[in-house]
Amino acid sequence: MSDIVFTRRSGWIPSVIREGGGFRLSLGAGADANHEPRTFTFPIGEAHLEVIREDLARHLLLWSAVLPLCDAAGTRGPLDENAAVALLDPVLLGSPADVDAHFRTIRWNRGQLVAHGADTGLLDRGEVCAAMRTATETADTARAQEHHADRRRAERGVVLGPLDAALLKYTGQYLHGATIPKRTPGDVDPALLPEAMRVVATAEQACAGLRIGRDPRRGRRATDKRDWQRMEAAVEAAVRRAHPGLADDAVRTVSFLMCSEAANRSRDVPMDDDDLADGGSPEGARKTALTFTDDRGAEKKWVAAGGTATAEFWEFVEDCSPAADEVFTIEDEQRGEGIQLHFYADSIARITTAREGGGGADPAYRVEYSLVDGIGGYRKLVSAFVRGGCAALDRHEPWFSDVADFERARRARPVT
């Protein structure tokens, strides 16, 4: 059994307990294999208890020095008690100069000290005792997180100005650059918010009329990479031109916000509406049925009484994409024609019946190939075929009937 001898209001700061007739410092740190918090203890003397009780700064410094030992224990290893006990006299009983010198020789947890009010400038200079003159018993975790984010940026040579920081806070990316951006004006200093909103307005004007479509080849929520890059480049160029003093991190976070919002809008638009936005037209005139297939044996029939053919075809592609299918076909059996999409090669083939079979002879087919410019090109060709069959693809030149000529054209195409 153990009794608590001394504890502070903040539950995570180590407490002193009495156990087996002596004092031990008890702290929670790390987690076990089941993600439950681990508790470590090690013996201390009466002199150490007195300092812990009377001196918050030394108490916090000891905590900072012990935490790396807890990390080293991992999910189930024991605390190195000898190493922990060896910290007591130097940290709690040494002179400020000796404590500063000792901290230059050990690992210690900077984040906890910053969260409890340490002067970061003095910490940078190695004056840990002086830095803790501003220590508080309650923790400000947001302060520690921001400080950690600033140090990560400093390691990359990035220094943010006030407006740069305001923009990163506006998008919610100040602490974590990989966070999906969102609009959080309440996190911005009110004095800087109007200027931040002018930058955002510049970005919104730059991408007006641009859109980011979906890429069904990569799943239901995938977006068109080229559309994204196009919008990203337009926004970044406009923002840099209008606000030349901004750091790259700030410019990128604004373009990331614009692209993410555009991509989210496209996910809520049915694929047939998406095609109409690209200049297509309704497919109500189509009367013949279509058959969709992939290269793994999946098949789907479309009839005029159902939804639009383009929407159902791209839904079919989305459904098959987890299997990494690379070839899809749309066939109109009644007309004797179809198209085959080769996603692995950014190409398409159109197949038309040149001669009907009969009298024991097989039908003859004419096969022509063309290069395709990304998912946007595929969507235009699919829409054109659905509306008007292979004849509607004539204007999408050039078409190659000779495979060797097509391969030469494919190899000569610039890599994007």
mmCIF file of C-alpha atoms in Angstrom:
data_model
loop_
_atom_site.group_PDB
_atom_site.id
_atom_site.type_symbol
_atom_site.label_atom_id
_atom_site.label_comp_id
_atom_site.label_asym_id
_atom_site.label_seq_id
_atom_site.Cartn_x
_atom_site.Cartn_y
_atom_site.Cartn_z
ATOM 1 C CA MET A 1 0.000 0.000 0.000
ATOM 2 C CA SER A 2 1.129 3.572 -0.675
ATOM 3 C CA ASP A 3 0.014 6.964 0.645
ATOM 4 C CA ILE A 4 0.270 10.240 -1.245
ATOM 5 C CA VAL A 5 2.622 12.564 0.623
ATOM 6 C CA PHE A 6 2.664 15.482 -1.816
ATOM 7 C CA THR A 7 0.940 16.257 -5.093
ATOM 8 C CA ARG A 8 0.241 19.351 -7.178
ATOM 9 C CA ARG A 9 -2.996 20.463 -8.786
ATOM 10 C CA SER A 10 -1.872 19.367 -12.236
ATOM 11 C CA GLY A 11 -2.431 15.626 -12.238
ATOM 12 C CA TRP A 12 0.485 14.803 -14.566
ATOM 13 C CA ILE A 13 3.259 16.437 -12.513
ATOM 14 C CA PRO A 14 4.979 13.666 -10.515
ATOM 15 C CA SER A 15 3.711 13.058 -6.982
ATOM 16 C CA VAL A 16 5.555 11.855 -3.896
ATOM 17 C CA ILE A 17 4.213 8.729 -2.219
ATOM 18 C CA ARG A 18 5.202 6.800 0.925
ATOM 19 C CA GLU A 19 5.861 3.142 0.290
ATOM 20 C CA GLY A 20 7.583 0.573 2.515
ATOM 21 C CA GLY A 21 8.657 3.196 4.999
ATOM 22 C CA GLY A 22 10.359 5.454 2.407
ATOM 23 C CA PHE A 23 9.495 8.115 -0.150
ATOM 24 C CA ARG A 24 9.188 7.472 -3.849
ATOM 25 C CA LEU A 25 8.494 9.778 -6.790
ATOM 26 C CA SER A 26 5.549 8.489 -8.865
ATOM 27 C CA LEU A 27 4.757 9.604 -12.388
ATOM 28 C CA GLY A 28 2.609 8.466 -15.275
ATOM 29 C CA ALA A 29 4.397 8.320 -18.619
ATOM 30 C CA GLY A 30 4.142 6.376 -21.834
ATOM 31 C CA ALA A 31 1.727 3.516 -22.405
ATOM 32 C CA ASP A 32 1.712 -0.254 -22.363
ATOM 33 C CA ALA A 33 0.899 -2.575 -25.265
ATOM 34 C CA ASN A 34 -2.816 -2.024 -24.617
ATOM 35 C CA HIS A 35 -2.383 1.763 -24.736
ATOM 36 C CA GLU A 36 -3.003 2.063 -20.997
ATOM 37 C CA PRO A 37 -0.843 4.656 -19.173
ATOM 38 C CA ARG A 38 2.214 3.297 -17.402
ATOM 39 C CA THR A 39 3.203 4.413 -13.881
ATOM 40 C CA PHE A 40 6.831 4.515 -12.751
ATOM 41 C CA THR A 41 8.275 5.087 -9.274
ATOM 42 C CA PHE A 42 11.773 5.432 -7.827
ATOM 43 C CA PRO A 43 13.113 6.274 -4.347
ATOM 44 C CA ILE A 44 13.897 9.815 -3.138
ATOM 45 C CA GLY A 45 15.167 11.217 0.156
ATOM 46 C CA GLU A 46 13.696 13.739 2.596
ATOM 47 C CA ALA A 47 15.922 16.521 1.262
ATOM 48 C CA HIS A 48 14.589 15.850 -2.227
ATOM 49 C CA LEU A 49 11.005 15.914 -0.937
ATOM 50 C CA GLU A 50 11.567 19.324 0.637
ATOM 51 C CA VAL A 51 12.802 20.818 -2.635
ATOM 52 C CA ILE A 52 9.966 19.229 -4.609
ATOM 53 C CA ARG A 53 7.448 20.620 -2.140
ATOM 54 C CA GLU A 54 8.885 24.166 -2.055
ATOM 55 C CA ASP A 55 10.346 24.728 -5.524
ATOM 56 C CA LEU A 56 8.016 24.264 -8.520
ATOM 57 C CA ALA A 57 10.805 25.034 -11.006
ATOM 58 C CA ARG A 58 13.109 22.284 -9.686
ATOM 59 C CA HIS A 59 10.159 19.888 -9.530
ATOM 60 C CA LEU A 60 9.417 20.502 -13.203
ATOM 61 C CA LEU A 61 13.083 20.225 -14.170
ATOM 62 C CA LEU A 62 13.319 16.831 -12.496
ATOM 63 C CA TRP A 63 10.182 15.691 -14.338
ATOM 64 C CA SER A 64 11.692 16.847 -17.630
ATOM 65 C CA ALA A 65 14.881 14.904 -16.929
ATOM 66 C CA VAL A 66 13.115 11.675 -15.884
ATOM 67 C CA LEU A 67 10.688 11.490 -18.832
ATOM 68 C CA PRO A 68 13.330 10.267 -21.347
ATOM 69 C CA LEU A 69 14.078 7.364 -18.981
ATOM 70 C CA CYS A 70 10.376 6.477 -19.005
ATOM 71 C CA ASP A 71 10.381 6.624 -22.814
ATOM 72 C CA ALA A 72 13.362 4.257 -22.843
ATOM 73 C CA ALA A 73 11.379 1.744 -20.754
ATOM 74 C CA GLY A 74 8.986 1.324 -23.680
ATOM 75 C CA THR A 75 5.681 -0.537 -23.336
ATOM 76 C CA ARG A 76 6.776 -3.021 -20.659
ATOM 77 C CA GLY A 77 10.418 -2.522 -19.739
ATOM 78 C CA PRO A 78 11.437 -1.414 -16.225
ATOM 79 C CA LEU A 79 12.513 2.105 -15.357
ATOM 80 C CA ASP A 80 16.272 2.434 -14.891
ATOM 81 C CA GLU A 81 16.018 3.380 -11.200
ATOM 82 C CA ASN A 82 19.759 3.916 -10.824
ATOM 83 C CA ALA A 83 19.732 6.472 -13.632
ATOM 84 C CA ALA A 84 16.632 8.150 -12.166
ATOM 85 C CA VAL A 85 18.122 8.359 -8.662
ATOM 86 C CA ALA A 86 21.339 9.753 -10.149
ATOM 87 C CA LEU A 87 19.350 12.768 -11.356
ATOM 88 C CA LEU A 88 18.062 13.764 -7.914
ATOM 89 C CA ASP A 89 21.046 15.539 -6.350
ATOM 90 C CA PRO A 90 22.259 17.341 -9.518
ATOM 91 C CA VAL A 91 18.777 18.600 -10.459
ATOM 92 C CA LEU A 92 17.219 19.273 -7.053
ATOM 93 C CA LEU A 93 20.192 20.196 -4.876
ATOM 94 C CA GLY A 94 22.745 21.649 -7.267
ATOM 95 C CA SER A 95 23.413 25.334 -7.847
ATOM 96 C CA PRO A 96 21.736 26.967 -10.869
ATOM 97 C CA ALA A 97 25.035 26.921 -12.747
ATOM 98 C CA ASP A 98 25.547 23.250 -11.942
ATOM 99 C CA VAL A 99 21.972 22.408 -13.007
ATOM 100 C CA ASP A 100 22.467 24.224 -16.318
ATOM 101 C CA ALA A 101 25.706 22.342 -16.874
ATOM 102 C CA HIS A 102 24.091 19.004 -16.001
ATOM 103 C CA PHE A 103 21.243 19.574 -18.483
ATOM 104 C CA ARG A 104 23.832 20.016 -21.206
ATOM 105 C CA THR A 105 24.917 16.404 -20.625
ATOM 106 C CA ILE A 106 21.543 14.608 -20.422
ATOM 107 C CA ARG A 107 18.409 14.117 -22.464
ATOM 108 C CA TRP A 108 15.401 16.077 -21.217
ATOM 109 C CA ASN A 109 11.857 16.786 -22.336
ATOM 110 C CA ARG A 110 11.674 20.349 -23.586
ATOM 111 C CA GLY A 111 7.934 20.248 -24.379
ATOM 112 C CA GLN A 112 6.867 19.825 -20.762
ATOM 113 C CA LEU A 113 8.913 22.839 -19.657
ATOM 114 C CA VAL A 114 7.508 24.998 -22.455
ATOM 115 C CA ALA A 115 3.973 23.896 -21.631
ATOM 116 C CA HIS A 116 4.544 24.993 -18.024
ATOM 117 C CA GLY A 117 5.690 28.485 -18.952
ATOM 118 C CA ALA A 118 9.452 28.205 -19.502
ATOM 119 C CA ASP A 119 11.142 31.090 -21.313
ATOM 120 C CA THR A 120 12.028 29.528 -24.654
ATOM 121 C CA GLY A 121 14.796 32.024 -25.392
ATOM 122 C CA LEU A 122 16.602 31.113 -22.170
ATOM 123 C CA LEU A 123 16.084 27.412 -22.889
ATOM 124 C CA ASP A 124 17.747 27.931 -26.256
ATOM 125 C CA ARG A 125 20.762 29.457 -24.474
ATOM 126 C CA GLY A 126 20.973 26.567 -22.027
ATOM 127 C CA GLU A 127 19.891 28.631 -19.002
ATOM 128 C CA VAL A 128 17.270 26.172 -17.796
ATOM 129 C CA CYS A 129 17.050 27.445 -14.219
ATOM 130 C CA ALA A 130 16.529 31.037 -15.301
ATOM 131 C CA ALA A 131 14.013 29.871 -17.932
ATOM 132 C CA MET A 132 11.871 28.333 -15.180
ATOM 133 C CA ARG A 133 11.396 31.597 -13.273
ATOM 134 C CA THR A 134 8.171 32.020 -15.252
ATOM 135 C CA ALA A 135 7.013 28.455 -14.558
ATOM 136 C CA THR A 136 3.344 27.764 -13.871
ATOM 137 C CA GLU A 137 1.739 24.770 -12.230
ATOM 138 C CA THR A 138 -0.926 24.506 -14.930
ATOM 139 C CA ALA A 139 0.117 23.475 -18.411
ATOM 140 C CA ASP A 140 -0.562 25.253 -21.698
ATOM 141 C CA THR A 141 -0.281 22.394 -24.177
ATOM 142 C CA ALA A 142 -1.083 24.621 -27.149
ATOM 143 C CA ARG A 143 1.983 26.737 -26.344
ATOM 144 C CA ALA A 144 4.168 23.633 -26.344
ATOM 145 C CA GLN A 145 2.671 22.410 -29.614
ATOM 146 C CA GLU A 146 3.247 25.753 -31.336
ATOM 147 C CA HIS A 147 6.806 25.888 -30.035
ATOM 148 C CA HIS A 148 7.473 22.373 -31.347
ATOM 149 C CA ALA A 149 6.039 23.309 -34.736
ATOM 150 C CA ASP A 150 8.244 26.424 -34.864
ATOM 151 C CA ARG A 151 11.326 24.354 -34.057
ATOM 152 C CA ARG A 152 10.491 21.896 -36.849
ATOM 153 C CA ARG A 153 10.193 24.800 -39.266
ATOM 154 C CA ALA A 154 13.446 26.313 -38.001
ATOM 155 C CA GLU A 155 15.203 23.036 -38.768
ATOM 156 C CA ARG A 156 14.094 23.545 -42.393
ATOM 157 C CA GLY A 157 15.329 27.126 -42.321
ATOM 158 C CA VAL A 158 11.793 28.575 -42.278
ATOM 159 C CA VAL A 159 11.010 31.692 -40.286
ATOM 160 C CA LEU A 160 7.395 32.866 -40.281
ATOM 161 C CA GLY A 161 6.267 36.459 -40.182
ATOM 162 C CA PRO A 162 3.070 37.447 -38.346
ATOM 163 C CA LEU A 163 0.917 37.209 -41.501
ATOM 164 C CA ASP A 164 2.452 33.847 -42.438
ATOM 165 C CA ALA A 165 1.561 32.486 -39.008
ATOM 166 C CA ALA A 166 -1.937 33.969 -39.263
ATOM 167 C CA LEU A 167 -2.575 32.186 -42.571
ATOM 168 C CA LEU A 168 -1.358 28.846 -41.210
ATOM 169 C CA LYS A 169 -3.633 29.263 -38.210
ATOM 170 C CA TYR A 170 -6.531 30.265 -40.483
ATOM 171 C CA THR A 171 -6.182 26.968 -42.382
ATOM 172 C CA GLY A 172 -5.555 24.932 -39.222
ATOM 173 C CA GLN A 173 -2.092 23.916 -40.435
ATOM 174 C CA TYR A 174 0.104 25.839 -38.035
ATOM 175 C CA LEU A 175 0.804 22.799 -35.847
ATOM 176 C CA HIS A 176 0.684 20.010 -38.443
ATOM 177 C CA GLY A 177 1.329 20.630 -42.112
ATOM 178 C CA ALA A 178 -0.275 17.335 -43.109
ATOM 179 C CA THR A 179 -3.616 18.263 -41.553
ATOM 180 C CA ILE A 180 -6.489 18.644 -44.025
ATOM 181 C CA PRO A 181 -6.995 22.421 -44.203
ATOM 182 C CA LYS A 182 -10.151 24.118 -43.051
ATOM 183 C CA ARG A 183 -11.227 27.686 -42.350
ATOM 184 C CA THR A 184 -10.699 28.641 -38.707
ATOM 185 C CA PRO A 185 -10.782 32.452 -38.562
ATOM 186 C CA GLY A 186 -11.343 32.297 -34.809
ATOM 187 C CA ASP A 187 -7.767 31.032 -34.377
ATOM 188 C CA VAL A 188 -6.286 34.160 -35.977
ATOM 189 C CA ASP A 189 -5.246 37.301 -34.122
ATOM 190 C CA PRO A 190 -8.144 39.732 -34.811
ATOM 191 C CA ALA A 191 -5.645 42.436 -35.767
ATOM 192 C CA LEU A 192 -4.244 40.220 -38.543
ATOM 193 C CA LEU A 193 -7.503 38.658 -39.714
ATOM 194 C CA PRO A 194 -8.438 41.366 -42.296
ATOM 195 C CA GLU A 195 -5.035 41.070 -43.959
ATOM 196 C CA ALA A 196 -5.242 37.274 -43.927
ATOM 197 C CA MET A 197 -8.685 37.451 -45.532
ATOM 198 C CA ARG A 198 -7.287 39.640 -48.335
ATOM 199 C CA VAL A 199 -4.772 36.904 -49.137
ATOM 200 C CA VAL A 200 -7.540 34.297 -49.133
ATOM 201 C CA ALA A 201 -9.640 36.524 -51.411
ATOM 202 C CA THR A 202 -6.728 36.704 -53.861
ATOM 203 C CA ALA A 203 -6.580 32.909 -53.907
ATOM 204 C CA GLU A 204 -10.341 32.598 -54.430
ATOM 205 C CA GLN A 205 -10.224 34.981 -57.405
ATOM 206 C CA ALA A 206 -7.310 33.055 -58.917
ATOM 207 C CA CYS A 207 -9.203 29.763 -58.957
ATOM 208 C CA ALA A 208 -12.593 31.138 -59.975
ATOM 209 C CA GLY A 209 -13.781 29.059 -62.945
ATOM 210 C CA LEU A 210 -11.307 26.266 -62.219
ATOM 211 C CA ARG A 211 -12.468 22.939 -60.862
ATOM 212 C CA ILE A 212 -11.012 19.663 -59.689
ATOM 213 C CA GLY A 213 -12.806 16.648 -61.096
ATOM 214 C CA ARG A 214 -12.788 13.105 -59.817
ATOM 215 C CA ASP A 215 -10.502 10.335 -61.028
ATOM 216 C CA PRO A 216 -12.562 7.107 -60.917
ATOM 217 C CA ARG A 217 -9.492 5.072 -61.850
ATOM 218 C CA ARG A 218 -8.233 5.508 -58.271
ATOM 219 C CA GLY A 219 -11.445 4.967 -56.309
ATOM 220 C CA ARG A 220 -14.593 6.749 -55.268
ATOM 221 C CA ARG A 221 -12.933 9.675 -53.492
ATOM 222 C CA ALA A 222 -9.900 10.191 -55.724
ATOM 223 C CA THR A 223 -9.378 13.504 -57.504
ATOM 224 C CA ASP A 224 -7.870 14.452 -60.842
ATOM 225 C CA LYS A 225 -4.176 15.069 -60.142
ATOM 226 C CA ARG A 226 -3.765 17.353 -63.159
ATOM 227 C CA ASP A 227 -6.733 19.487 -62.172
ATOM 228 C CA TRP A 228 -5.260 19.779 -58.686
ATOM 229 C CA GLN A 229 -1.845 20.817 -60.025
ATOM 230 C CA ARG A 230 -3.429 23.326 -62.387
ATOM 231 C CA MET A 231 -5.390 25.022 -59.602
ATOM 232 C CA GLU A 232 -2.443 24.859 -57.217
ATOM 233 C CA ALA A 233 -0.164 26.605 -59.721
ATOM 234 C CA ALA A 234 -2.743 29.303 -60.509
ATOM 235 C CA VAL A 235 -3.373 30.099 -56.844
ATOM 236 C CA GLU A 236 0.283 30.142 -55.837
ATOM 237 C CA ALA A 237 1.258 32.376 -58.751
ATOM 238 C CA ALA A 238 -1.504 34.888 -57.975
ATOM 239 C CA VAL A 239 -0.805 34.955 -54.229
ATOM 240 C CA ARG A 240 2.934 35.407 -54.715
ATOM 241 C CA ARG A 241 2.313 38.172 -57.223
ATOM 242 C CA ALA A 242 -0.119 40.072 -54.974
ATOM 243 C CA HIS A 243 1.637 39.338 -51.662
ATOM 244 C CA PRO A 244 5.347 38.892 -52.452
ATOM 245 C CA GLY A 245 6.491 38.932 -48.817
ATOM 246 C CA LEU A 246 4.753 35.703 -47.823
ATOM 247 C CA ALA A 247 6.746 32.620 -46.858
ATOM 248 C CA ASP A 248 6.395 29.520 -49.022
ATOM 249 C CA ASP A 249 4.633 27.685 -46.184
ATOM 250 C CA ALA A 250 1.940 30.365 -46.067
ATOM 251 C CA VAL A 251 1.446 30.372 -49.845
ATOM 252 C CA ARG A 252 1.195 26.594 -49.949
ATOM 253 C CA THR A 253 -1.329 26.415 -47.124
ATOM 254 C CA VAL A 254 -3.664 28.804 -48.963
ATOM 255 C CA SER A 255 -3.403 26.854 -52.227
ATOM 256 C CA PHE A 256 -3.934 23.595 -50.316
ATOM 257 C CA LEU A 257 -7.121 25.076 -48.823
ATOM 258 C CA MET A 258 -8.469 26.109 -52.243
ATOM 259 C CA CYS A 259 -7.670 22.731 -53.828
ATOM 260 C CA SER A 260 -9.097 20.725 -50.935
ATOM 261 C CA GLU A 261 -12.351 22.657 -51.003
ATOM 262 C CA ALA A 262 -12.647 22.252 -54.785
ATOM 263 C CA ALA A 263 -11.964 18.522 -54.536
ATOM 264 C CA ASN A 264 -14.596 18.147 -51.823
ATOM 265 C CA ARG A 265 -17.165 19.904 -53.984
ATOM 266 C CA SER A 266 -16.529 17.507 -56.865
ATOM 267 C CA ARG A 267 -17.101 14.476 -54.628
ATOM 268 C CA ASP A 268 -20.676 15.617 -54.029
ATOM 269 C CA VAL A 269 -21.485 15.961 -57.747
ATOM 270 C CA PRO A 270 -22.847 12.913 -59.633
ATOM 271 C CA MET A 271 -20.602 11.931 -62.531
ATOM 272 C CA ASP A 272 -23.230 12.850 -65.149
ATOM 273 C CA ASP A 273 -23.486 16.387 -63.743
ATOM 274 C CA ASP A 274 -19.698 16.429 -63.678
ATOM 275 C CA ASP A 275 -19.604 15.660 -67.399
ATOM 276 C CA LEU A 276 -22.162 18.342 -68.200
ATOM 277 C CA ALA A 277 -19.947 20.845 -66.422
ATOM 278 C CA ASP A 278 -17.239 19.935 -68.958
ATOM 279 C CA GLY A 279 -19.471 20.886 -71.870
ATOM 280 C CA GLY A 280 -21.295 17.606 -72.447
ATOM 281 C CA SER A 281 -24.950 17.188 -73.174
ATOM 282 C CA PRO A 282 -27.742 14.967 -71.876
ATOM 283 C CA GLU A 283 -27.871 11.405 -73.207
ATOM 284 C CA GLY A 284 -31.623 11.056 -73.516
ATOM 285 C CA ALA A 285 -31.353 10.362 -77.241
ATOM 286 C CA ARG A 286 -29.425 7.100 -76.777
ATOM 287 C CA LYS A 287 -31.701 4.096 -77.322
ATOM 288 C CA THR A 288 -29.290 1.169 -77.608
ATOM 289 C CA ALA A 289 -27.952 -0.730 -74.609
ATOM 290 C CA LEU A 290 -24.315 -0.715 -73.560
ATOM 291 C CA THR A 291 -22.133 -3.338 -71.870
ATOM 292 C CA PHE A 292 -19.298 -2.367 -69.538
ATOM 293 C CA THR A 293 -16.475 -4.836 -68.817
ATOM 294 C CA ASP A 294 -13.084 -4.778 -67.146
ATOM 295 C CA ASP A 295 -9.989 -6.941 -67.618
ATOM 296 C CA ARG A 296 -10.892 -9.232 -64.698
ATOM 297 C CA GLY A 297 -14.234 -10.478 -65.926
ATOM 298 C CA ALA A 298 -16.586 -7.975 -64.277
ATOM 299 C CA GLU A 299 -19.559 -6.910 -66.411
ATOM 300 C CA LYS A 300 -22.424 -4.435 -66.145
ATOM 301 C CA LYS A 301 -25.328 -3.738 -68.519
ATOM 302 C CA TRP A 302 -26.739 -0.274 -69.099
ATOM 303 C CA VAL A 303 -30.137 0.349 -70.667
ATOM 304 C CA ALA A 304 -31.788 3.612 -71.597
ATOM 305 C CA ALA A 305 -34.347 3.307 -68.813
ATOM 306 C CA GLY A 306 -31.603 3.556 -66.177
ATOM 307 C CA GLY A 307 -29.375 6.428 -65.162
ATOM 308 C CA THR A 308 -27.055 8.164 -67.579
ATOM 309 C CA ALA A 309 -24.532 5.872 -69.234
ATOM 310 C CA THR A 310 -21.451 7.961 -68.456
ATOM 311 C CA ALA A 311 -22.337 8.152 -64.767
ATOM 312 C CA GLU A 312 -22.942 4.399 -64.544
ATOM 313 C CA PHE A 313 -19.762 3.597 -66.455
ATOM 314 C CA TRP A 314 -17.576 5.687 -64.153
ATOM 315 C CA GLU A 315 -19.298 4.186 -61.128
ATOM 316 C CA PHE A 316 -18.405 0.794 -62.590
ATOM 317 C CA VAL A 317 -14.757 1.924 -62.871
ATOM 318 C CA GLU A 318 -14.807 3.206 -59.284
ATOM 319 C CA ASP A 319 -16.191 -0.118 -58.055
ATOM 320 C CA CYS A 320 -13.504 -2.080 -59.908
ATOM 321 C CA SER A 321 -10.572 0.221 -59.117
ATOM 322 C CA PRO A 322 -9.575 -1.494 -55.820
ATOM 323 C CA ALA A 323 -8.647 -4.535 -57.925
ATOM 324 C CA ALA A 324 -6.174 -2.365 -59.877
ATOM 325 C CA ASP A 325 -7.976 -2.940 -63.170
ATOM 326 C CA GLU A 326 -6.261 -1.195 -66.082
ATOM 327 C CA VAL A 327 -8.476 -1.978 -69.096
ATOM 328 C CA PHE A 328 -12.187 -1.155 -69.443
ATOM 329 C CA THR A 329 -14.494 -1.618 -72.399
ATOM 330 C CA ILE A 330 -17.798 -0.064 -73.447
ATOM 331 C CA GLU A 331 -19.580 -2.068 -76.137
ATOM 332 C CA ASP A 332 -22.676 -1.293 -78.161
ATOM 333 C CA GLU A 333 -23.597 -4.716 -79.547
ATOM 334 C CA GLN A 334 -26.529 -3.448 -81.596
ATOM 335 C CA ARG A 335 -24.356 -0.958 -83.487
ATOM 336 C CA GLY A 336 -21.392 -3.316 -83.584
ATOM 337 C CA GLU A 337 -18.903 -0.907 -82.071
ATOM 338 C CA GLY A 338 -17.152 -0.110 -78.839
ATOM 339 C CA ILE A 339 -14.205 1.540 -77.139
ATOM 340 C CA GLN A 340 -11.468 0.100 -74.942
ATOM 341 C CA LEU A 341 -9.719 2.308 -72.381
ATOM 342 C CA HIS A 342 -6.101 1.455 -71.527
ATOM 343 C CA PHE A 343 -5.422 3.335 -68.276
ATOM 344 C CA TYR A 344 -1.909 1.894 -67.968
ATOM 345 C CA ALA A 345 -0.859 3.539 -71.244
ATOM 346 C CA ASP A 346 -3.049 6.681 -71.416
ATOM 347 C CA SER A 347 -4.554 5.385 -74.648
ATOM 348 C CA ILE A 348 -7.855 4.280 -76.109
ATOM 349 C CA ALA A 349 -8.953 1.982 -78.916
ATOM 350 C CA ARG A 350 -12.174 2.289 -80.894
ATOM 351 C CA ILE A 351 -13.490 -0.827 -82.529
ATOM 352 C CA THR A 352 -16.048 -0.831 -85.356
ATOM 353 C CA THR A 353 -17.472 -3.715 -87.362
ATOM 354 C CA ALA A 354 -16.028 -3.509 -90.892
ATOM 355 C CA ARG A 355 -17.823 -6.619 -92.154
ATOM 356 C CA GLU A 356 -20.606 -8.665 -90.596
ATOM 357 C CA GLY A 357 -19.971 -12.338 -90.164
ATOM 358 C CA GLY A 358 -22.037 -14.784 -92.104
ATOM 359 C CA GLY A 359 -21.862 -18.040 -93.964
ATOM 360 C CA GLY A 360 -19.371 -19.446 -91.511
ATOM 361 C CA ALA A 361 -17.063 -16.421 -91.768
ATOM 362 C CA ASP A 362 -16.060 -14.394 -88.703
ATOM 363 C CA PRO A 363 -16.876 -10.698 -88.664
ATOM 364 C CA ALA A 364 -14.058 -8.276 -89.452
ATOM 365 C CA TYR A 365 -13.283 -5.343 -87.162
ATOM 366 C CA ARG A 366 -11.479 -2.073 -87.670
ATOM 367 C CA VAL A 367 -9.364 -1.092 -84.670
ATOM 368 C CA GLU A 368 -7.890 2.400 -84.270
ATOM 369 C CA TYR A 369 -5.815 3.811 -81.431
ATOM 370 C CA SER A 370 -5.408 7.255 -79.955
ATOM 371 C CA LEU A 371 -3.505 8.826 -77.095
ATOM 372 C CA VAL A 372 -5.451 10.270 -74.166
ATOM 373 C CA ASP A 373 -4.571 13.252 -72.011
ATOM 374 C CA GLY A 374 -5.283 12.059 -68.483
ATOM 375 C CA ILE A 375 -8.635 11.355 -66.868
ATOM 376 C CA GLY A 376 -10.081 14.559 -68.319
ATOM 377 C CA GLY A 377 -9.398 13.236 -71.809
ATOM 378 C CA TYR A 378 -10.962 9.878 -70.975
ATOM 379 C CA ARG A 379 -14.099 11.508 -69.641
ATOM 380 C CA LYS A 380 -14.548 13.565 -72.820
ATOM 381 C CA LEU A 381 -14.073 10.526 -75.053
ATOM 382 C CA VAL A 382 -16.456 8.352 -73.041
ATOM 383 C CA SER A 383 -19.116 11.079 -73.120
ATOM 384 C CA ALA A 384 -18.665 11.531 -76.871
ATOM 385 C CA PHE A 385 -18.962 7.799 -77.531
ATOM 386 C CA VAL A 386 -22.068 7.464 -75.371
ATOM 387 C CA ARG A 387 -23.752 10.357 -77.169
ATOM 388 C CA GLY A 388 -22.800 9.497 -80.740
ATOM 389 C CA GLY A 389 -20.890 6.219 -80.988
ATOM 390 C CA CYS A 390 -17.511 5.818 -82.696
ATOM 391 C CA ALA A 391 -18.411 8.377 -85.368
ATOM 392 C CA ALA A 392 -18.554 11.056 -82.668
ATOM 393 C CA LEU A 393 -14.875 10.394 -81.909
ATOM 394 C CA ASP A 394 -13.672 11.485 -85.367
ATOM 395 C CA ARG A 395 -12.877 14.992 -84.201
ATOM 396 C CA HIS A 396 -10.636 13.620 -81.433
ATOM 397 C CA GLU A 397 -7.690 13.141 -83.750
ATOM 398 C CA PRO A 398 -5.288 11.623 -84.509
ATOM 399 C CA TRP A 399 -6.355 7.971 -84.746
ATOM 400 C CA PHE A 400 -3.850 5.293 -85.761
ATOM 401 C CA SER A 401 -4.876 2.094 -87.498
ATOM 402 C CA ASP A 402 -1.250 0.910 -87.673
ATOM 403 C CA VAL A 403 -0.002 -0.339 -84.281
ATOM 404 C CA ALA A 404 3.635 0.508 -85.067
ATOM 405 C CA ASP A 405 2.729 4.118 -85.917
ATOM 406 C CA PHE A 406 0.742 4.369 -82.701
ATOM 407 C CA GLU A 407 3.617 2.986 -80.600
ATOM 408 C CA ARG A 408 6.008 5.526 -82.124
ATOM 409 C CA ALA A 409 3.581 8.326 -81.264
ATOM 410 C CA ARG A 410 3.174 6.992 -77.721
ATOM 411 C CA ARG A 411 6.934 6.832 -77.127
ATOM 412 C CA ALA A 412 7.383 10.338 -78.543
ATOM 413 C CA ARG A 413 4.800 11.818 -76.167
ATOM 414 C CA PRO A 414 6.384 14.007 -73.459
ATOM 415 C CA VAL A 415 6.399 12.410 -70.008
ATOM 416 C CA THR A 416 4.119 14.283 -67.569
#
